[in-house]
Amino acid sequence: MKTILSLMSLPVIAVLVLGAAPLCVVVVWSFWTWDPSTYWIRPELSLAGYAAIGEAGRWTVLLGTLFKAVLAASFCVVLAFPLAYAIRFLAGRRLALVLMALITIPFFTSYLIRAFSWRLVLGRTGPVNEALQSLGLIAEPLDWLLFSDFAIMVGFIASYLPFAAFPLILAMQRVEPSLLKAAQDLGAGFWRIVGSIVIPLTLSGSFAGFLFVFVMVIGSQTEVQMLGGAGAPIVSIMINDVMRVANFPLAFAISSVVLICVFGVLLAGNRIFGLARLFEGMSK
Amino acid sequence: MAIAIGIDGVSKRYGDVQALGQVSLDIRAGEFFTLLGSSGCGKSTLLKLIGGFEAPDTGRLTFDGTDMARVPASRRPVNTVFQDLALFPHMSVGENVGYGLKLRGTAATERRRRVADALELVALGGFEDRDVSLMSGGQRQRVALARALIMEPGILLLDEPLTGLDERLRQQLRDEFGRLHKRTGATFVLVTHNQDEALTLSDRMAIMHQGRIVQTDTAEGFFSAPANGFVAQFLGLEPLLVPERVEDGRAIVAGQPIPVGEARPGAARPVVALRPDRLRLDASGTLELKVETVRFRGLSCDLRLSFSDGQTLTLSAPPEARHDHAVGQIVRIALAPDAALLIPPDDTATAGAQPAP
């Protein structure tokens, strides 16, 4: 028992100090008062930060960010699902390993470089426009390919797909192939098997993947700056701008609202999909 | 309705491994047929071919004469009890059992009634709402059976269904299989490595070895006429003695004659299989052997006895016999009629060349 406690103490302290404590500080400071004489905050209760969220269209940026995050996370899960299915049930051992390695490639380069490379690909003279033109599908280069919400979404999916793929692969590994055979044996075709067996049994993995991408998008900045149009809004950039004018209570208030949204999604999802199930029986 | 299965010249290869080589077999409608063999003999592969989970490389599979090559597993009149049972963990007992009917579009009320009937059939009446992961091994086994039988299949495939259960449960469920076979009238095909299961349940069985069928027969047939030394050894018809010569109905082993009835033609170097149940210690017996070891077995004791040329046989005697027989002692044993069979040797390389009856 003593050994367990001493072994546990380090990770627990790390999680508390590195993870929870800064978040608590942010939330507490968001209720403090801005002091223009010192350019800092002083410990007096104030809701000015929260009130300021309602100004200058900040609400729309918040909602827009949440919407983009939901959209990107959904796309990633939808793409990751067949990938995880193929790795588990279709590919041989070697091909499965190759596919898993390929998924990790986005981690090899910085987000900045990757976003920049998409800028070249999607540009007016990029390969996508060139190909579409040479195929005769379009006469003029498509302008909305780059510096648009479309480009931002492409950047998000390219960057964050692995975050959706790995929890799904993990969940898929725990579905015994014999279950698919049993369903087939009882008369189920492919889509019925996927719908009635595979999806229900991997829901926790899908949700974990969704959540990871959701969180990453809310915290993202690079993709939006590189691929979005001039002044394309997202929460991180907005917080950055607010910090630049040293309006700390507002920055902390926005962060707190984002934090509450993320925790809300986490708790609701856990209630519905049972996130904890993903890690059940791992020690077997 | 029970369905007859025709397997004609079927082969299956996985990479370098020949899982099945030119297997031909006819399983009659409504019979309880067992594929018996040790692991890797091809019995499970054959079951997968019947179930539609694998396609043969060559040969034909027919149900009541209809070719099944283009019929996928989901549309075959076959249901399977899988080795690991493959119960759906996210469904209750009732949902598991009713899954197939739901796919068929059976109305909910009708489905409920039939699920209840199927559970009743396997002695799990009223278990509809239970969680399958909280059931015992035997109960899970019954759920898997009910899930297959509710489909009223023409053929029920049982893939090593009793593996991993304790002995008492095995016996209980084994009896259940027999009862359900009579009750449903379907063709049952059982795959097992356990000869007790095979012998008690089957109308007929096939012994497989290295991807081929060595012999197909009734249970009695195997014991009265094992095809070769491999079959004899597999069924415990041991020892296999190599005779010096065979002359008019007798095999001479280490100078002592053993009556073997008529020799079957075609075997180049036949061996003598002795049925252990037809040997007994008898002072006026015809065979003279030396005691090598005596081993106490609880309800019996095993005497290992040797011929003068070093070949041995093991005889089961009453437990008291261990006090009367010392190592090195010469004993006499008597052979009941038909105790010895003259059969072809265990020539594994040519085992497949034995014509399947």
XYZ file of C-alpha atoms in Angstrom:
641
model
C 0.000 0.000 0.000
C 2.818 2.360 0.858
C 4.618 1.553 -2.388
C 1.459 2.194 -4.359
C 1.011 5.577 -2.681
C 4.565 6.666 -3.323
C 4.416 5.466 -6.918
C 1.114 7.252 -7.433
C 2.209 10.536 -5.882
C 4.451 11.669 -8.739
C 1.912 11.355 -11.578
C -0.833 12.775 -9.397
C 1.271 15.816 -8.471
C 2.299 16.263 -12.106
C -1.320 16.246 -13.251
C -2.349 18.708 -10.540
C 0.547 21.140 -10.895
C 0.912 21.056 -14.669
C -2.716 20.614 -15.610
C -5.309 21.606 -13.081
C -3.564 24.429 -11.213
C -3.035 26.815 -14.168
C -6.648 26.330 -15.215
C -7.844 27.245 -11.725
C -5.667 30.339 -11.768
C -7.140 31.392 -15.114
C -10.687 30.972 -13.852
C -9.996 32.862 -10.619
C -8.219 35.738 -12.357
C -11.053 36.106 -14.815
C -13.103 37.500 -11.924
C -10.495 40.052 -10.854
C -10.428 43.736 -11.734
C -8.304 45.359 -14.411
C -6.097 48.147 -12.995
C -5.034 50.620 -15.718
C -2.487 52.291 -13.421
C -0.350 49.128 -13.130
C -1.387 47.405 -16.357
C -2.173 44.400 -14.219
C -5.076 43.005 -12.215
C -5.963 43.350 -8.582
C -8.006 40.982 -6.432
C -11.352 42.721 -6.469
C -14.417 40.890 -7.749
C -15.454 42.156 -11.152
C -17.534 40.740 -14.000
C -16.224 43.294 -16.485
C -14.324 40.578 -18.386
C -17.458 38.535 -18.905
C -19.468 41.582 -19.818
C -16.895 42.445 -22.488
C -17.391 39.082 -24.186
C -20.748 40.352 -25.349
C -19.127 43.282 -27.124
C -17.530 43.715 -30.536
C -18.939 40.486 -31.971
C -16.872 38.292 -29.680
C -19.804 35.962 -29.141
C -19.927 35.181 -32.836
C -16.243 34.295 -32.811
C -16.835 31.935 -29.884
C -19.828 30.287 -31.533
C -18.040 30.155 -34.897
C -15.075 28.448 -33.290
C -17.292 25.881 -31.578
C -19.079 25.256 -34.876
C -15.772 24.780 -36.747
C -14.539 22.475 -33.993
C -17.679 20.313 -34.156
C -17.510 20.197 -37.943
C -13.804 19.305 -38.117
C -14.138 16.714 -35.346
C -17.110 15.117 -37.112
C -15.254 14.959 -40.426
C -12.213 13.437 -38.732
C -14.276 10.731 -36.991
C -16.100 9.901 -40.209
C -12.759 9.538 -42.018
C -11.035 7.726 -39.161
C -13.766 5.112 -38.777
C -13.212 3.271 -42.093
C -9.488 3.639 -41.544
C -9.662 1.950 -38.148
C -12.034 -0.693 -39.538
C -9.612 -1.474 -42.361
C -6.642 -1.692 -40.013
C -8.482 -4.078 -37.715
C -10.483 -6.290 -40.030
C -9.187 -5.988 -43.584
C -5.439 -5.406 -43.533
C -2.926 -8.120 -42.785
C -0.494 -7.671 -39.949
C 2.134 -5.904 -42.020
C -0.233 -3.605 -43.901
C -1.861 -2.644 -40.593
C 1.499 -1.567 -39.233
C 2.273 0.438 -42.381
C -1.098 2.189 -42.182
C -0.586 3.031 -38.509
C 2.840 4.469 -39.307
C 1.369 6.558 -42.138
C -1.214 8.000 -39.781
C 1.494 9.377 -37.533
C 3.168 11.279 -40.408
C 1.407 14.566 -39.627
C 3.355 14.569 -36.362
C 6.676 14.602 -38.224
C 6.585 18.229 -39.355
C 5.507 21.400 -37.623
C 1.951 22.647 -37.971
C 3.317 25.773 -39.567
C 5.076 23.924 -42.389
C 2.091 21.713 -43.030
C -0.334 24.586 -43.132
C 2.008 26.432 -45.460
C 2.241 23.462 -47.808
C -1.548 23.416 -48.072
C -1.344 27.072 -49.023
C 0.738 26.089 -52.039
C -1.506 23.132 -52.894
C -4.755 25.098 -52.728
C -3.471 28.355 -54.255
C -4.559 29.873 -57.581
C -1.635 28.233 -59.333
C -1.536 25.191 -57.047
C -1.873 21.609 -58.284
C -5.576 21.364 -57.408
C -6.567 24.337 -59.554
C -4.167 23.297 -62.311
C -5.579 19.778 -62.394
C -9.194 20.946 -62.442
C -8.402 23.367 -65.236
C -6.519 20.885 -67.356
C -9.404 18.448 -66.953
C -11.623 21.192 -68.279
C -13.864 21.129 -65.238
C -13.297 24.817 -64.544
C -12.247 27.696 -66.777
C -10.867 30.020 -64.104
C -8.936 29.038 -60.946
C -11.232 28.572 -57.945
C -10.720 31.411 -55.494
C -12.527 29.843 -52.583
C -9.992 26.989 -52.340
C -7.575 29.144 -50.383
C -8.025 31.844 -47.723
C -11.462 30.497 -46.926
C -13.303 28.397 -44.370
C -12.892 25.499 -46.792
C -9.103 25.810 -46.640
C -9.191 26.094 -42.847
C -11.252 22.900 -42.651
C -8.826 21.066 -44.956
C -5.960 22.211 -42.734
C -7.742 21.060 -39.574
C -8.536 17.624 -40.951
C -5.033 17.107 -42.313
C -3.489 18.084 -38.994
C -5.827 16.450 -36.518
C -7.000 13.242 -38.211
C -4.522 11.129 -36.198
C -6.109 12.346 -32.967
C -9.393 10.842 -34.101
C -7.812 7.736 -35.597
C -5.889 6.397 -32.624
C -8.703 6.159 -30.063
C -10.858 4.558 -32.759
C -8.163 2.034 -33.626
C -7.854 1.280 -29.921
C -11.607 0.736 -29.622
C -11.703 -1.323 -32.817
C -8.969 -3.646 -31.550
C -11.331 -4.718 -28.814
C -14.023 -5.897 -31.222
C -13.503 -9.607 -31.789
C -13.671 -10.609 -35.469
C -15.855 -13.553 -34.471
C -18.611 -11.060 -33.569
C -18.699 -9.932 -37.193
C -18.857 -13.539 -38.324
C -21.632 -14.301 -35.870
C -23.666 -11.371 -37.171
C -23.060 -12.527 -40.736
C -24.032 -16.044 -39.719
C -27.344 -14.714 -38.422
C -28.078 -12.992 -41.725
C -26.515 -9.538 -41.456
C -24.968 -7.948 -44.536
C -21.974 -5.602 -44.382
C -23.849 -2.393 -43.535
C -25.981 -4.120 -40.923
C -22.861 -5.501 -39.277
C -21.285 -2.045 -39.216
C -24.456 -0.402 -37.950
C -25.549 -2.910 -35.349
C -22.227 -4.324 -34.122
C -19.148 -2.258 -34.997
C -20.472 1.273 -34.419
C -22.160 0.538 -31.073
C -19.085 -1.296 -29.802
C -16.695 1.516 -30.815
C -18.815 4.513 -29.739
C -16.498 5.342 -26.851
C -13.542 5.439 -29.257
C -15.408 7.614 -31.744
C -16.300 10.056 -29.024
C -12.776 10.145 -27.625
C -11.502 10.902 -31.143
C -14.158 13.562 -31.594
C -13.218 15.168 -28.309
C -9.481 15.239 -29.076
C -10.011 16.957 -32.433
C -12.609 19.286 -30.925
C -10.150 20.445 -28.281
C -7.289 20.778 -30.752
C -9.351 22.939 -33.118
C -10.493 25.235 -30.323
C -6.864 25.780 -29.385
C -5.628 26.088 -32.953
C -4.251 29.210 -34.541
C -1.726 28.285 -37.213
C -4.186 26.776 -39.707
C -6.495 29.745 -39.444
C -3.720 32.281 -39.878
C -2.115 30.499 -42.801
C -5.187 29.287 -44.676
C -8.029 31.569 -43.599
C -8.867 34.836 -45.244
C -7.692 38.173 -43.847
C -8.866 38.464 -40.239
C -10.475 35.034 -40.177
C -11.613 34.676 -36.577
C -10.983 31.907 -34.099
C -10.875 31.986 -30.326
C -7.097 31.634 -29.961
C -6.436 34.598 -32.235
C -9.048 36.646 -30.428
C -7.439 35.851 -27.060
C -4.067 36.801 -28.522
C -5.411 40.152 -29.699
C -6.963 40.878 -26.323
C -3.749 39.982 -24.522
C -1.827 42.336 -26.800
C -3.803 45.252 -25.381
C -3.223 43.801 -21.918
C -6.923 43.246 -21.177
C -6.224 40.210 -19.008
C -9.619 39.761 -17.307
C -11.283 39.595 -20.742
C -8.699 37.075 -22.027
C -9.196 34.952 -18.930
C -12.970 35.234 -19.194
C -12.949 34.029 -22.796
C -10.641 31.175 -21.792
C -12.957 30.225 -18.941
C -15.970 30.137 -21.223
C -14.080 27.920 -23.673
C -13.025 25.718 -20.769
C -16.614 25.336 -19.632
C -17.717 24.445 -23.162
C -15.048 21.737 -23.457
C -15.872 20.271 -20.051
C -19.547 20.387 -20.921
C -18.959 18.378 -24.092
C -16.725 15.975 -22.177
C -19.259 15.331 -19.425
C -22.229 15.057 -21.758
C -20.306 12.703 -24.033
C -19.136 10.576 -21.166
C -22.713 10.307 -19.979
C -23.930 9.195 -23.403
C -21.008 7.213 -24.818
C -19.181 5.989 -21.731
C -15.647 7.243 -22.414
C -14.349 5.175 -19.544
C -15.303 2.032 -21.448
C -12.444 2.676 -23.870
C -9.956 1.868 -21.150
C -11.809 -1.010 -19.545
C -10.091 -4.366 -19.521
C -6.856 -2.884 -20.868
C -4.826 -4.725 -18.279
C -6.004 -8.131 -19.509
C -35.887 -28.957 -42.569
C -32.714 -30.919 -42.317
C -30.293 -30.450 -45.189
C -27.788 -32.899 -46.652
C -24.258 -31.623 -47.239
C -22.164 -32.731 -50.181
C -18.444 -32.021 -50.177
C -16.690 -33.032 -53.353
C -12.945 -32.789 -53.900
C -12.548 -29.666 -51.772
C -9.075 -28.166 -51.241
C -8.004 -25.102 -49.320
C -4.541 -23.614 -48.971
C -3.345 -20.818 -46.683
C 0.016 -19.615 -47.967
C 2.305 -22.597 -47.645
C -0.102 -24.636 -45.574
C -2.409 -27.105 -47.262
C -5.333 -26.897 -44.849
C -7.552 -29.254 -46.839
C -6.499 -31.611 -49.602
C -9.115 -33.117 -51.893
C -11.693 -33.782 -49.204
C -14.874 -35.570 -50.219
C -17.642 -36.260 -47.764
C -21.391 -36.745 -47.731
C -23.273 -35.758 -44.622
C -26.842 -37.019 -44.604
C -29.838 -34.855 -43.844
C -30.673 -34.895 -40.143
C -27.624 -36.785 -39.008
C -25.337 -35.844 -36.140
C -21.953 -35.832 -37.811
C -18.636 -35.177 -36.096
C -15.326 -34.032 -37.554
C -12.730 -35.394 -35.165
C -9.022 -34.651 -35.158
C -6.217 -32.913 -33.355
C -5.572 -29.205 -33.831
C -4.409 -28.232 -37.289
C -5.979 -31.243 -39.001
C -8.308 -29.093 -41.104
C -11.574 -29.787 -39.296
C -12.266 -26.148 -38.461
C -11.416 -25.086 -42.006
C -13.954 -27.564 -43.317
C -16.550 -26.130 -40.928
C -15.789 -22.589 -42.125
C -16.312 -23.704 -45.719
C -19.710 -25.152 -44.845
C -20.641 -21.998 -42.941
C -19.528 -19.799 -45.838
C -16.768 -17.965 -43.972
C -14.151 -19.317 -46.361
C -14.316 -20.289 -50.013
C -12.703 -23.507 -51.260
C -9.829 -23.231 -53.753
C -11.124 -26.214 -55.668
C -14.053 -28.592 -55.398
C -17.754 -28.220 -54.823
C -19.961 -27.717 -51.778
C -23.640 -28.560 -52.146
C -26.647 -28.381 -49.820
C -29.313 -30.876 -50.897
C -27.588 -30.914 -54.278
C -27.576 -27.126 -54.761
C -24.175 -25.527 -55.312
C -23.354 -23.071 -52.525
C -20.364 -21.362 -54.159
C -22.185 -18.083 -54.762
C -24.244 -18.039 -51.569
C -22.693 -15.825 -48.842
C -22.685 -16.871 -45.192
C -25.493 -14.456 -44.403
C -27.854 -16.242 -46.790
C -27.016 -19.879 -46.071
C -29.506 -22.022 -44.141
C -26.710 -22.653 -41.668
C -26.104 -21.310 -38.192
C -23.014 -21.665 -36.105
C -22.134 -21.904 -32.442
C -18.665 -20.374 -32.467
C -15.795 -21.622 -30.396
C -15.556 -18.348 -28.461
C -19.389 -18.104 -28.624
C -19.190 -14.550 -30.067
C -22.096 -13.227 -28.008
C -22.702 -9.535 -28.703
C -21.479 -7.800 -25.535
C -23.632 -4.695 -26.019
C -26.875 -6.642 -26.163
C -28.933 -8.391 -23.498
C -29.585 -12.127 -23.657
C -32.921 -11.506 -25.346
C -31.413 -9.117 -27.910
C -28.665 -11.586 -28.703
C -31.112 -14.415 -29.267
C -33.533 -12.227 -31.217
C -30.857 -10.598 -33.415
C -31.324 -12.932 -36.382
C -35.115 -12.680 -36.320
C -34.877 -8.900 -36.155
C -32.775 -8.939 -39.328
C -35.405 -11.116 -40.962
C -37.994 -8.495 -40.080
C -40.008 -10.623 -37.673
C -42.543 -8.470 -35.824
C -41.669 -7.507 -32.255
C -44.434 -9.466 -30.503
C -43.746 -12.594 -32.546
C -40.032 -12.129 -31.867
C -40.560 -11.860 -28.124
C -42.548 -15.069 -28.123
C -39.946 -16.994 -30.107
C -37.046 -15.662 -28.038
C -38.870 -16.862 -24.932
C -39.396 -20.274 -26.560
C -35.765 -20.547 -27.627
C -34.550 -19.658 -24.139
C -36.988 -22.177 -22.707
C -35.516 -24.783 -25.048
C -32.028 -24.286 -23.594
C -33.312 -24.087 -20.000
C -32.800 -20.322 -19.690
C -36.466 -19.312 -19.547
C -36.935 -15.760 -18.232
C -33.305 -14.691 -18.775
C -34.160 -12.182 -21.560
C -33.010 -9.056 -19.745
C -29.788 -10.448 -18.310
C -26.419 -9.022 -19.287
C -24.472 -11.662 -21.230
C -21.166 -10.649 -19.674
C -22.491 -11.496 -16.213
C -23.439 -15.076 -17.055
C -21.544 -18.275 -16.321
C -19.720 -20.209 -19.036
C -22.473 -22.797 -19.310
C -25.187 -20.156 -19.513
C -23.312 -18.245 -22.209
C -23.004 -21.487 -24.111
C -26.759 -21.954 -23.938
C -27.369 -18.399 -25.141
C -25.165 -19.078 -28.161
C -27.113 -22.270 -28.832
C -30.455 -20.484 -28.518
C -29.265 -17.690 -30.817
C -28.433 -20.245 -33.511
C -31.431 -22.545 -33.020
C -34.024 -19.762 -33.075
C -33.198 -19.378 -36.787
C -34.442 -22.944 -37.330
C -31.399 -23.748 -39.450
C -31.258 -26.772 -41.720
C -27.693 -27.237 -40.556
C -26.209 -26.370 -37.169
C -22.438 -26.101 -36.951
C -20.782 -26.558 -33.567
C -17.145 -25.440 -33.458
C -15.473 -27.010 -30.405
C -18.374 -25.728 -28.339
C -17.412 -27.413 -25.085
C -13.786 -26.306 -24.943
C -12.986 -24.406 -21.780
C -15.862 -25.734 -19.696
C -15.356 -27.923 -16.670
C -16.037 -31.629 -16.908
C -19.466 -31.631 -15.243
C -20.733 -28.861 -17.510
C -19.304 -30.594 -20.542
C -21.291 -33.705 -19.814
C -24.426 -31.736 -19.086
C -24.213 -29.719 -22.297
C -23.215 -32.764 -24.304
C -26.482 -34.409 -23.299
C -28.205 -31.172 -24.221
C -26.777 -31.303 -27.755
C -28.139 -34.807 -28.193
C -31.569 -33.753 -26.940
C -31.652 -30.638 -29.144
C -30.621 -32.668 -32.157
C -33.578 -34.985 -31.710
C -35.878 -32.084 -30.939
C -34.947 -29.905 -33.939
C -34.206 -32.630 -36.474
C -31.564 -30.423 -38.112
C -28.293 -31.715 -39.488
C -25.692 -31.174 -36.753
C -22.010 -30.948 -37.630
C -19.707 -30.954 -34.614
C -15.999 -30.184 -34.716
C -14.011 -31.487 -31.774
C -10.731 -32.997 -30.699
C -12.449 -34.833 -27.865
C -13.293 -38.385 -28.845
C -15.674 -38.871 -25.901
C -17.851 -36.091 -27.274
C -17.635 -37.528 -30.740
C -18.429 -41.075 -29.707
C -21.379 -40.295 -27.452
C -23.090 -37.845 -29.796
C -22.426 -38.805 -33.392
C -24.397 -40.957 -35.755
C -21.283 -40.991 -37.893
C -17.937 -39.293 -37.688
C -14.861 -38.582 -39.756
C -11.347 -38.654 -38.383
C -9.154 -36.035 -40.033
C -5.391 -35.755 -40.200
C -3.199 -33.266 -42.078
C -6.029 -31.853 -44.139
C -7.476 -35.171 -45.203
C -10.192 -37.497 -44.018
C -8.608 -40.723 -42.861
C -11.814 -42.617 -42.158
C -15.543 -41.997 -42.119
C -17.679 -44.451 -40.198
C -20.093 -45.030 -37.343
C -18.624 -45.062 -33.847
C -18.786 -48.875 -33.709
C -17.244 -49.110 -37.167
C -14.111 -47.313 -36.030
C -13.530 -49.837 -33.285
C -14.331 -52.958 -35.292
C -12.370 -51.844 -38.361
C -10.015 -48.888 -37.865
C -8.647 -47.817 -41.238
C -5.033 -47.784 -40.101
C -2.647 -47.397 -37.212
C -3.257 -43.652 -36.959
C -6.979 -44.107 -36.394
C -6.408 -46.965 -33.962
C -3.964 -44.930 -31.937
C -6.205 -41.846 -32.018
C -9.078 -43.848 -30.546
C -6.909 -45.531 -27.951
C -6.738 -48.929 -29.648
C -3.213 -49.368 -28.371
C -0.661 -50.754 -28.452
C 0.199 -51.208 -32.080
C 2.448 -54.229 -32.234
C 4.711 -54.969 -35.175
C 4.452 -58.699 -35.923
C 7.369 -60.821 -37.161
C 5.070 -62.433 -39.680
C 1.423 -63.153 -40.353
C 0.212 -66.667 -41.133
C -3.292 -68.115 -41.499
C -5.211 -65.893 -39.126
C -2.404 -65.404 -36.643
C 0.163 -62.675 -36.200
C 3.402 -63.782 -34.578
C 4.741 -61.159 -32.130
C 8.054 -62.021 -30.470
C 7.428 -65.710 -31.120
C 3.926 -65.701 -29.614
C 0.862 -66.158 -31.843
C -2.017 -63.670 -31.623
C -5.243 -64.588 -33.439
C -6.225 -61.722 -35.758
C -8.992 -63.179 -37.908
C -8.647 -62.703 -41.620
C -5.977 -60.306 -42.773
C -7.262 -57.377 -44.788
C -5.701 -57.194 -48.204
C -3.617 -54.305 -49.417
C -1.501 -53.588 -46.367
C 2.170 -54.113 -46.992
C 3.467 -54.006 -43.422
C 0.400 -54.550 -41.235
C 0.392 -53.933 -37.501
C -1.620 -55.530 -34.720
C -3.920 -53.243 -32.745
C -5.007 -54.637 -29.393
C -8.237 -53.487 -27.746
C -7.257 -52.779 -24.141
C -10.791 -53.628 -22.953
C -10.457 -57.185 -24.244
C -7.267 -58.136 -22.436
C -7.216 -59.532 -18.928
C -4.834 -61.205 -16.528
C -5.468 -64.930 -16.587
C -3.193 -67.697 -15.315
C -4.334 -69.886 -18.205
C -3.935 -67.106 -20.786
C -2.091 -67.569 -24.037
C 0.360 -64.647 -23.933
C 3.360 -64.667 -21.647
C 4.713 -61.196 -20.755
C 7.068 -59.584 -18.270
C 5.941 -56.852 -15.858
C 7.853 -53.614 -16.500
C 6.052 -51.069 -14.344
C 3.006 -50.964 -12.086
C 1.141 -47.658 -11.723
C -1.708 -47.021 -9.308
C -4.597 -45.104 -10.966
C -7.141 -44.935 -8.144
C -9.975 -47.100 -9.403
C -7.593 -49.273 -11.369
C -3.923 -49.882 -11.854
C -1.890 -49.947 -15.056
C 0.545 -52.763 -15.692
C 3.063 -52.146 -18.440
C 4.030 -55.513 -19.848
C 6.740 -56.340 -22.354
C 7.284 -58.979 -25.013
C 10.679 -60.583 -25.248
C 11.551 -58.313 -28.222
C 10.908 -55.183 -26.150
C 7.458 -54.221 -27.525
C 5.109 -53.283 -24.704
C 1.429 -53.093 -23.953
C -0.445 -51.512 -21.067
C -3.103 -53.490 -19.274
C -5.664 -52.040 -16.898
C -6.206 -54.275 -13.859
C -8.183 -53.952 -10.612
C -6.331 -51.742 -8.116
C -5.484 -54.711 -5.855
C -3.457 -56.257 -8.659
C -0.605 -53.898 -7.857
C 0.112 -55.913 -4.727
C 0.234 -59.251 -6.583
C 2.550 -58.246 -9.413
C 6.131 -57.263 -8.941
C 8.338 -55.708 -11.590
C 10.209 -58.423 -13.496
C 7.559 -61.050 -12.845
C 6.199 -63.120 -15.754
C 2.400 -62.944 -16.155
C -0.076 -64.546 -18.510
C -2.875 -62.664 -20.192
C -5.905 -63.917 -22.059
C -7.298 -62.305 -25.202
C -11.045 -62.168 -25.724
C -12.242 -62.944 -29.254
C -11.670 -59.988 -31.606
C -9.198 -58.426 -29.177
C -6.631 -58.094 -31.950
C -7.060 -56.400 -35.330
C -4.617 -56.609 -38.193
C -4.538 -53.182 -39.835
C -2.331 -51.085 -42.114
C 0.348 -49.129 -40.255
C 0.187 -45.438 -39.396
C 1.640 -44.287 -42.652
C 0.883 -40.616 -42.307
C 2.313 -39.729 -45.696
C -0.174 -41.952 -47.488
C -3.035 -41.572 -45.018
C -4.904 -39.420 -47.511
C -4.660 -42.091 -50.149
C -7.088 -44.209 -48.169
C -10.317 -44.157 -50.125
C -13.032 -42.402 -48.181
C -15.928 -44.843 -47.846
